[in-house]
mmCIF file of C-alpha atoms in Angstrom:
data_model
loop_
_atom_site.group_PDB
_atom_site.id
_atom_site.type_symbol
_atom_site.label_atom_id
_atom_site.label_comp_id
_atom_site.label_asym_id
_atom_site.label_seq_id
_atom_site.Cartn_x
_atom_site.Cartn_y
_atom_site.Cartn_z
ATOM 1 C CA TYR A 1 0.000 0.000 0.000
ATOM 2 C CA SER A 2 1.459 3.363 -1.035
ATOM 3 C CA MET A 3 0.243 6.728 0.292
ATOM 4 C CA ARG A 4 2.032 9.431 -1.693
ATOM 5 C CA ASP A 5 1.283 13.178 -1.768
ATOM 6 C CA SER A 6 -1.979 12.499 0.044
ATOM 7 C CA TYR A 7 -4.023 14.223 2.735
ATOM 8 C CA ARG A 8 -5.714 12.309 5.569
ATOM 9 C CA PRO A 9 -5.502 8.774 4.140
ATOM 10 C CA LEU A 10 -7.121 6.088 6.302
ATOM 11 C CA GLY A 11 -6.199 2.421 6.466
ATOM 12 C CA ASP A 12 -8.426 0.282 8.693
ATOM 13 C CA ASN A 13 -7.950 -3.448 9.307
ATOM 14 C CA CYS A 14 -5.781 -3.940 6.212
ATOM 15 C CA THR A 15 -3.233 -6.716 5.675
ATOM 16 C CA ALA A 16 -0.109 -6.934 3.527
ATOM 17 C CA SER A 17 1.887 -10.135 3.216
ATOM 18 C CA PHE A 18 4.438 -11.113 0.587
ATOM 19 C CA SER A 19 6.992 -13.814 -0.015
ATOM 20 C CA TRP A 20 10.564 -13.258 1.132
ATOM 21 C CA ASN A 21 12.547 -10.863 -1.027
ATOM 22 C CA TYR A 22 16.174 -9.993 -0.400
ATOM 23 C CA THR A 23 16.825 -7.356 -3.077
ATOM 24 C CA VAL A 24 16.977 -3.770 -1.845
ATOM 25 C CA GLY A 25 14.698 -1.448 -3.820
ATOM 26 C CA THR A 26 12.303 -4.008 -5.248
ATOM 27 C CA THR A 27 8.520 -3.961 -5.363
ATOM 28 C CA TYR A 28 8.257 -6.163 -2.311
ATOM 29 C CA ASP A 29 10.286 -3.962 0.061
ATOM 30 C CA TYR A 30 7.334 -2.466 1.946
ATOM 31 C CA GLY A 31 3.919 -3.318 3.309
ATOM 32 C CA PHE A 32 2.648 0.261 3.897
ATOM 33 C CA THR A 33 4.512 3.413 2.817
ATOM 34 C CA ALA A 34 3.740 7.097 3.288
ATOM 35 C CA ASP A 35 5.643 9.687 1.244
ATOM 36 C CA MET A 36 4.959 13.458 1.424
ATOM 37 C CA SER A 37 1.576 12.779 3.037
ATOM 38 C CA THR A 38 -0.118 14.368 6.050
ATOM 39 C CA GLY A 39 -2.787 13.557 8.610
ATOM 40 C CA GLY A 40 -3.026 9.817 7.974
ATOM 41 C CA ILE A 41 -4.309 7.073 10.272
ATOM 42 C CA LEU A 42 -3.480 3.380 10.030
ATOM 43 C CA ARG A 43 -5.522 1.346 12.476
ATOM 44 C CA SER A 44 -5.409 -2.394 13.187
ATOM 45 C CA CYS A 45 -3.307 -3.096 10.099
ATOM 46 C CA ARG A 46 -0.864 -5.988 9.810
ATOM 47 C CA VAL A 47 2.242 -6.694 7.732
ATOM 48 C CA SER A 48 4.192 -9.933 7.540
ATOM 49 C CA ASN A 49 6.958 -11.449 5.407
ATOM 50 C CA THR A 50 8.305 -8.210 3.921
ATOM 51 C CA ARG A 51 11.607 -6.358 4.116
ATOM 52 C CA HIS A 52 9.988 -3.320 5.785
ATOM 53 C CA GLY A 53 6.576 -3.244 7.409
ATOM 54 C CA PHE A 54 5.328 0.346 7.875
ATOM 55 C CA SER A 55 7.484 3.166 6.513
ATOM 56 C CA ALA A 56 7.172 6.973 6.438
ATOM 57 C CA ASP A 57 9.484 9.105 4.310
ATOM 58 C CA LYS A 58 10.308 12.592 2.992
ATOM 59 C CA GLY A 59 8.048 15.138 4.665
ATOM 60 C CA THR A 60 5.346 12.833 5.958
ATOM 61 C CA ALA A 61 3.690 14.453 8.989
ATOM 62 C CA GLY A 62 0.839 14.027 11.426
ATOM 63 C CA PHE A 63 0.447 10.256 11.060
ATOM 64 C CA ILE A 64 -1.027 7.917 13.689
ATOM 65 C CA TYR A 65 -0.345 4.185 13.736
ATOM 66 C CA ALA A 66 -2.710 2.489 16.211
ATOM 67 C CA ASP A 67 -2.810 -1.211 17.141
ATOM 68 C CA CYS A 68 -0.761 -2.186 14.089
ATOM 69 C CA VAL A 69 1.387 -5.319 13.908
ATOM 70 C CA SER A 70 4.484 -6.013 11.832
ATOM 71 C CA ASP A 71 6.008 -9.468 12.090
ATOM 72 C CA ASN A 72 8.593 -11.640 10.409
ATOM 73 C CA THR A 73 10.115 -8.724 8.510
ATOM 74 C CA THR A 74 13.709 -8.962 7.364
ATOM 75 C CA ALA A 75 14.903 -5.394 8.073
ATOM 76 C CA SER A 76 12.601 -3.012 10.006
ATOM 77 C CA CYS A 77 9.007 -3.282 11.160
ATOM 78 C CA PHE A 78 8.131 0.415 11.668
ATOM 79 C CA ASP A 79 10.568 2.975 10.290
ATOM 80 C CA LEU A 80 10.918 6.684 9.598
ATOM 81 C CA GLN A 81 13.383 7.243 6.792
ATOM 82 C CA GLY A 82 14.093 10.864 7.715
ATOM 83 C CA GLY A 83 13.818 13.875 5.418
ATOM 84 C CA TRP A 84 11.633 15.845 7.864
ATOM 85 C CA THR A 85 9.202 13.150 8.895
ATOM 86 C CA ARG A 86 7.521 14.676 11.924
ATOM 87 C CA ASP A 87 4.608 14.548 14.373
ATOM 88 C CA ILE A 88 4.194 10.773 14.208
ATOM 89 C CA VAL A 89 2.468 8.710 16.922
ATOM 90 C CA TYR A 90 2.742 4.936 17.335
ATOM 91 C CA SER A 91 0.106 3.701 19.798
ATOM 92 C CA HIS A 92 0.167 0.094 21.037
ATOM 93 C CA CYS A 93 1.900 -1.262 17.964
ATOM 94 C CA VAL A 94 3.777 -4.573 18.009
ATOM 95 C CA ALA A 95 6.967 -5.515 16.144
ATOM 96 C CA THR A 96 8.378 -9.029 16.085
ATOM 97 C CA SER A 97 11.496 -10.234 14.313
ATOM 98 C CA SER A 98 12.189 -13.122 12.017
ATOM 99 C CA ASP A 99 14.700 -15.577 13.444
ATOM 100 C CA THR A 100 17.436 -15.615 10.816
ATOM 101 C CA ARG A 101 16.373 -13.777 7.679
ATOM 102 C CA ASN A 102 18.326 -10.720 6.558
ATOM 103 C CA SER A 103 17.804 -8.453 3.558
ATOM 104 C CA GLY A 104 21.287 -6.984 3.393
ATOM 105 C CA ASP A 105 21.185 -4.290 6.097
ATOM 106 C CA ASN A 106 22.999 -6.267 8.812
ATOM 107 C CA THR A 107 20.585 -4.723 11.298
ATOM 108 C CA LYS A 108 16.991 -5.633 12.106
ATOM 109 C CA SER A 109 14.891 -3.058 13.936
ATOM 110 C CA GLY A 110 11.457 -3.029 15.492
ATOM 111 C CA PHE A 111 10.945 0.752 15.464
ATOM 112 C CA LEU A 112 13.481 2.998 13.747
ATOM 113 C CA ALA A 113 13.625 6.815 13.603
ATOM 114 C CA GLY A 114 16.038 8.492 11.202
ATOM 115 C CA ASN A 115 18.326 7.467 8.400
ATOM 116 C CA THR A 116 21.946 8.232 7.623
ATOM 117 C CA THR A 117 20.972 9.196 4.051
ATOM 118 C CA PHE A 118 18.555 11.958 5.110
ATOM 119 C CA LYS A 119 20.400 14.094 7.664
ATOM 120 C CA ALA A 120 17.374 16.284 8.405
ATOM 121 C CA GLY A 121 16.069 13.524 10.629
ATOM 122 C CA SER A 122 12.726 12.899 12.286
ATOM 123 C CA GLN A 123 11.037 15.189 14.807
ATOM 124 C CA TRP A 124 8.322 14.940 17.445
ATOM 125 C CA ILE A 125 7.930 11.167 17.382
ATOM 126 C CA THR A 126 5.983 9.433 20.172
ATOM 127 C CA TYR A 127 5.788 5.730 20.976
ATOM 128 C CA ILE A 128 3.081 4.784 23.497
ATOM 129 C CA GLY A 129 2.658 1.229 24.779
ATOM 130 C CA CYS A 130 4.568 -0.324 21.879
ATOM 131 C CA VAL A 131 6.281 -3.724 22.024
ATOM 132 C CA ALA A 132 9.411 -4.943 20.228
ATOM 133 C CA ARG A 133 10.155 -8.636 20.668
ATOM 134 C CA GLY A 134 12.799 -11.051 19.437
ATOM 135 C CA PHE A 135 15.339 -8.709 17.835
ATOM 136 C CA GLN A 136 18.302 -10.878 18.694
ATOM 137 C CA ALA A 137 21.722 -10.874 17.183
ATOM 138 C CA TYR A 138 21.950 -13.434 14.434
ATOM 139 C CA THR A 139 24.240 -15.050 11.915
ATOM 140 C CA SER A 140 22.959 -14.198 8.467
ATOM 141 C CA THR A 141 21.691 -17.030 6.293
ATOM 142 C CA ALA A 142 20.499 -14.871 3.403
ATOM 143 C CA GLY A 143 21.424 -11.498 1.991
ATOM 144 C CA ALA A 144 24.516 -9.955 3.578
ATOM 145 C CA ALA A 145 27.208 -12.226 4.922
ATOM 146 C CA GLY A 146 28.325 -12.253 8.532
ATOM 147 C CA ALA A 147 26.618 -11.420 11.769
ATOM 148 C CA GLY A 148 23.820 -8.934 12.254
ATOM 149 C CA GLU A 149 22.395 -6.964 15.161
ATOM 150 C CA GLY A 150 18.894 -6.715 16.511
ATOM 151 C CA VAL A 151 17.506 -3.393 17.811
ATOM 152 C CA GLY A 152 14.130 -2.919 19.465
ATOM 153 C CA PHE A 153 13.980 0.893 19.093
ATOM 154 C CA GLY A 154 16.603 2.768 17.058
ATOM 155 C CA ILE A 155 17.440 6.474 16.657
ATOM 156 C CA VAL A 156 19.861 7.535 13.916
ATOM 157 C CA ASP A 157 21.340 10.913 12.941
ATOM 158 C CA GLY A 158 19.564 14.235 13.215
ATOM 159 C CA CYS A 159 16.449 13.249 15.161
ATOM 160 C CA SER A 160 14.866 15.337 17.914
ATOM 161 C CA ASP A 161 12.094 15.115 20.489
ATOM 162 C CA ILE A 162 11.672 11.338 20.505
ATOM 163 C CA THR A 163 9.556 9.939 23.364
ATOM 164 C CA TYR A 164 9.055 6.344 24.524
ATOM 165 C CA MET A 165 6.254 5.913 27.073
ATOM 166 C CA SER A 166 5.318 2.564 28.669
ATOM 167 C CA CYS A 167 6.988 0.561 25.900
ATOM 168 C CA ARG A 168 8.527 -2.920 26.189
ATOM 169 C CA VAL A 169 11.558 -4.538 24.598
ATOM 170 C CA VAL A 170 11.757 -8.289 25.131
ATOM 171 C CA ASP A 171 14.377 -10.886 24.139
ATOM 172 C CA SER A 172 16.465 -8.549 21.984
ATOM 173 C CA MET A 173 20.126 -7.611 21.574
ATOM 174 C CA PHE A 174 19.611 -3.856 22.045
ATOM 175 C CA GLY A 175 16.651 -2.104 23.636
ATOM 176 C CA VAL A 176 17.017 1.562 22.632
ATOM 177 C CA TRP A 177 20.052 2.404 20.502
ATOM 178 C CA ALA A 178 20.797 6.050 19.656
ATOM 179 C CA LEU A 179 23.571 6.426 17.099
ATOM 180 C CA SER A 180 24.930 9.738 15.808
ATOM 181 C CA LEU A 181 28.098 9.481 13.766
ATOM 182 C CA VAL A 182 27.862 12.132 11.054
ATOM 183 C CA GLY A 183 27.568 15.421 12.920
ATOM 184 C CA SER A 184 23.761 15.524 12.741
ATOM 185 C CA PRO A 185 22.638 16.074 16.341
ATOM 186 C CA ILE A 186 20.185 13.902 18.241
ATOM 187 C CA ARG A 187 18.271 16.062 20.725
ATOM 188 C CA ASN A 188 15.745 15.520 23.507
ATOM 189 C CA VAL A 189 15.139 11.788 23.804
ATOM 190 C CA THR A 190 12.910 10.594 26.668
ATOM 191 C CA ILE A 191 12.594 6.959 27.779
ATOM 192 C CA GLN A 192 10.031 6.749 30.558
ATOM 193 C CA GLY A 193 8.166 3.929 32.267
ATOM 194 C CA CYS A 194 9.480 1.273 29.888
ATOM 195 C CA LEU A 195 10.365 -2.374 30.517
ATOM 196 C CA PHE A 196 13.559 -4.004 29.242
ATOM 197 C CA ASP A 197 13.264 -7.762 29.708
ATOM 198 C CA GLY A 198 15.710 -10.421 28.584
ATOM 199 C CA ILE A 199 18.090 -8.112 26.714
ATOM 200 C CA ALA A 200 21.101 -10.127 25.492
ATOM 201 C CA VAL A 201 19.871 -13.380 27.018
ATOM 202 C CA GLY A 202 20.462 -16.025 24.373
ATOM 203 C CA ALA A 203 21.475 -13.329 21.928
ATOM 204 C CA GLY A 204 23.481 -15.603 19.653
ATOM 205 C CA ALA A 205 26.857 -15.328 17.978
ATOM 206 C CA ALA A 206 27.034 -11.536 17.774
ATOM 207 C CA GLY A 207 25.272 -10.816 21.056
ATOM 208 C CA GLY A 208 25.980 -11.884 24.601
ATOM 209 C CA ALA A 209 28.111 -9.410 26.508
ATOM 210 C CA ALA A 210 28.013 -6.834 23.685
ATOM 211 C CA ALA A 211 24.285 -6.272 24.105
ATOM 212 C CA LEU A 212 22.777 -3.309 25.961
ATOM 213 C CA PRO A 213 19.226 -2.319 26.970
ATOM 214 C CA ILE A 214 20.016 1.372 26.355
ATOM 215 C CA TRP A 215 23.003 2.556 24.339
ATOM 216 C CA VAL A 216 23.709 6.163 23.390
ATOM 217 C CA ASN A 217 26.688 6.430 21.068
ATOM 218 C CA ALA A 218 27.824 9.820 19.758
ATOM 219 C CA GLY A 219 31.167 10.079 18.070
ATOM 220 C CA ALA A 220 31.295 12.669 15.318
ATOM 221 C CA ALA A 221 31.258 16.221 16.657
ATOM 222 C CA PRO A 222 30.605 18.166 19.882
ATOM 223 C CA GLY A 223 26.938 18.435 20.724
ATOM 224 C CA ASP A 224 25.915 15.386 18.719
ATOM 225 C CA VAL A 225 23.624 14.279 21.539
ATOM 226 C CA ASP A 226 22.009 16.937 23.721
ATOM 227 C CA GLY A 227 19.206 16.022 26.070
ATOM 228 C CA PHE A 228 18.716 12.342 26.986
ATOM 229 C CA TYR A 229 16.292 11.439 29.765
ATOM 230 C CA VAL A 230 15.909 7.941 31.253
ATOM 231 C CA ARG A 231 13.198 7.931 33.921
ATOM 232 C CA GLY A 232 11.259 5.306 35.833
ATOM 233 C CA ASN A 233 12.199 2.291 33.729
ATOM 234 C CA THR A 234 12.638 -1.334 34.778
ATOM 235 C CA PHE A 235 15.508 -3.567 33.646
ATOM 236 C CA THR A 236 15.095 -7.277 34.366
ATOM 237 C CA ASN A 237 16.829 -10.491 33.231
ATOM 238 C CA CYS A 238 19.440 -8.530 31.284
ATOM 239 C CA SER A 239 22.924 -9.931 30.778
ATOM 240 C CA GLY A 240 24.834 -7.404 28.687
ATOM 241 C CA GLN A 241 27.761 -5.184 29.645
ATOM 242 C CA ALA A 242 25.505 -2.646 31.375
ATOM 243 C CA ALA A 243 21.828 -1.829 31.615
ATOM 244 C CA ALA A 244 22.337 1.674 30.239
ATOM 245 C CA ARG A 245 25.445 2.912 28.450
ATOM 246 C CA ILE A 246 25.605 6.597 27.551
ATOM 247 C CA TYR A 247 28.757 7.472 25.644
ATOM 248 C CA GLY A 248 30.434 10.407 24.071
ATOM 249 C CA ASN A 249 34.131 10.175 23.381
ATOM 250 C CA SER A 250 37.242 12.127 24.324
ATOM 251 C CA GLY A 251 36.568 14.783 21.657
ATOM 252 C CA ASN A 252 32.800 14.864 21.865
ATOM 253 C CA THR A 253 30.958 15.162 25.138
ATOM 254 C CA LEU A 254 27.237 14.572 25.476
ATOM 255 C CA ALA A 255 25.220 17.159 27.354
ATOM 256 C CA ASN A 256 22.207 17.273 29.643
ATOM 257 C CA VAL A 257 21.685 13.637 30.567
ATOM 258 C CA ILE A 258 19.236 12.712 33.350
ATOM 259 C CA VAL A 259 18.885 9.164 34.700
ATOM 260 C CA GLU A 260 16.511 8.814 37.654
ATOM 261 C CA ASN A 261 14.105 6.496 39.474
ATOM 262 C CA ASN A 262 14.998 3.398 37.460
ATOM 263 C CA THR A 263 14.912 -0.173 38.792
ATOM 264 C CA TRP A 264 17.437 -2.909 38.020
ATOM 265 C CA VAL A 265 16.277 -6.436 38.870
ATOM 266 C CA GLY A 266 18.700 -9.371 39.039
ATOM 267 C CA PRO A 267 20.110 -11.854 38.953
ATOM 268 C CA GLY A 268 20.374 -11.739 35.167
ATOM 269 C CA LEU A 269 22.412 -8.533 34.980
ATOM 270 C CA ALA A 270 25.940 -9.901 34.551
ATOM 271 C CA GLY A 271 27.684 -6.691 33.530
ATOM 272 C CA VAL A 272 29.953 -4.659 35.762
ATOM 273 C CA PHE A 273 27.674 -1.606 35.984
ATOM 274 C CA PRO A 274 23.908 -1.134 35.894
ATOM 275 C CA LEU A 275 24.724 2.366 34.597
ATOM 276 C CA ASP A 276 27.799 3.372 32.581
ATOM 277 C CA ILE A 277 28.213 7.071 31.676
ATOM 278 C CA ARG A 278 31.364 8.372 29.944
ATOM 279 C CA PHE A 279 32.255 11.767 28.467
ATOM 280 C CA VAL A 280 28.996 13.412 29.524
ATOM 281 C CA ASP A 281 28.614 17.062 30.529
ATOM 282 C CA ASP A 282 26.024 18.036 33.140
ATOM 283 C CA PRO A 283 24.778 14.559 34.038
#
């Protein structure tokens, strides 16, 4: 389903399901796409067996995804490709991963905001009561060679005002992964009242100790991440290096980080620190 240059499109109880396809850019890449459209609602829709499930791109704004499900996708279930996608709400949506399939990205994501191609990023994105399950590390059996990573919720390059409220990430390699490597700042990310359960447990060849429930990684230029708030979350049965890792580097400090009122529940947490903060100003 393609919604392009449209105003207030509505999809209600629709289903898209295709056979596996590993070629980037083919007809079978997407279940639902929105491009330069505004004010749309997708309600109780489902996608399975595609490369991407629900995708918004290039200026799409004011969309609501409610009670939608994307499962068995090979790359990302719900993604925002950047280019000024903004004012998007995901309410009680569910993303589940395929076990081994890979379309050539080397990363599988449940919910992804931003894209390294479109540096303008995504703005004012809210996730309420969403669930990402089964995004483990894996050894690729199709598409790209080598190992791949699984990410429940991802933030990439140039995004701002991203909020996660009462979401869950279960049985995945990474819970929330914020990555800024090209000098396009990530600003004002809030993770509040979320549950991280079983992160890194049984994560496979590329997982284990490398996995993290929350990882902020900024490495390109000063100010790449400004404003990161982790409040009232629960971490249980996690076995990565740390429950939350918030990193700058020696030449690039992060600013304005708040971590408060979180709960870490053992005995699964095998890392040295529940919380690991490095090169952060004003924590």
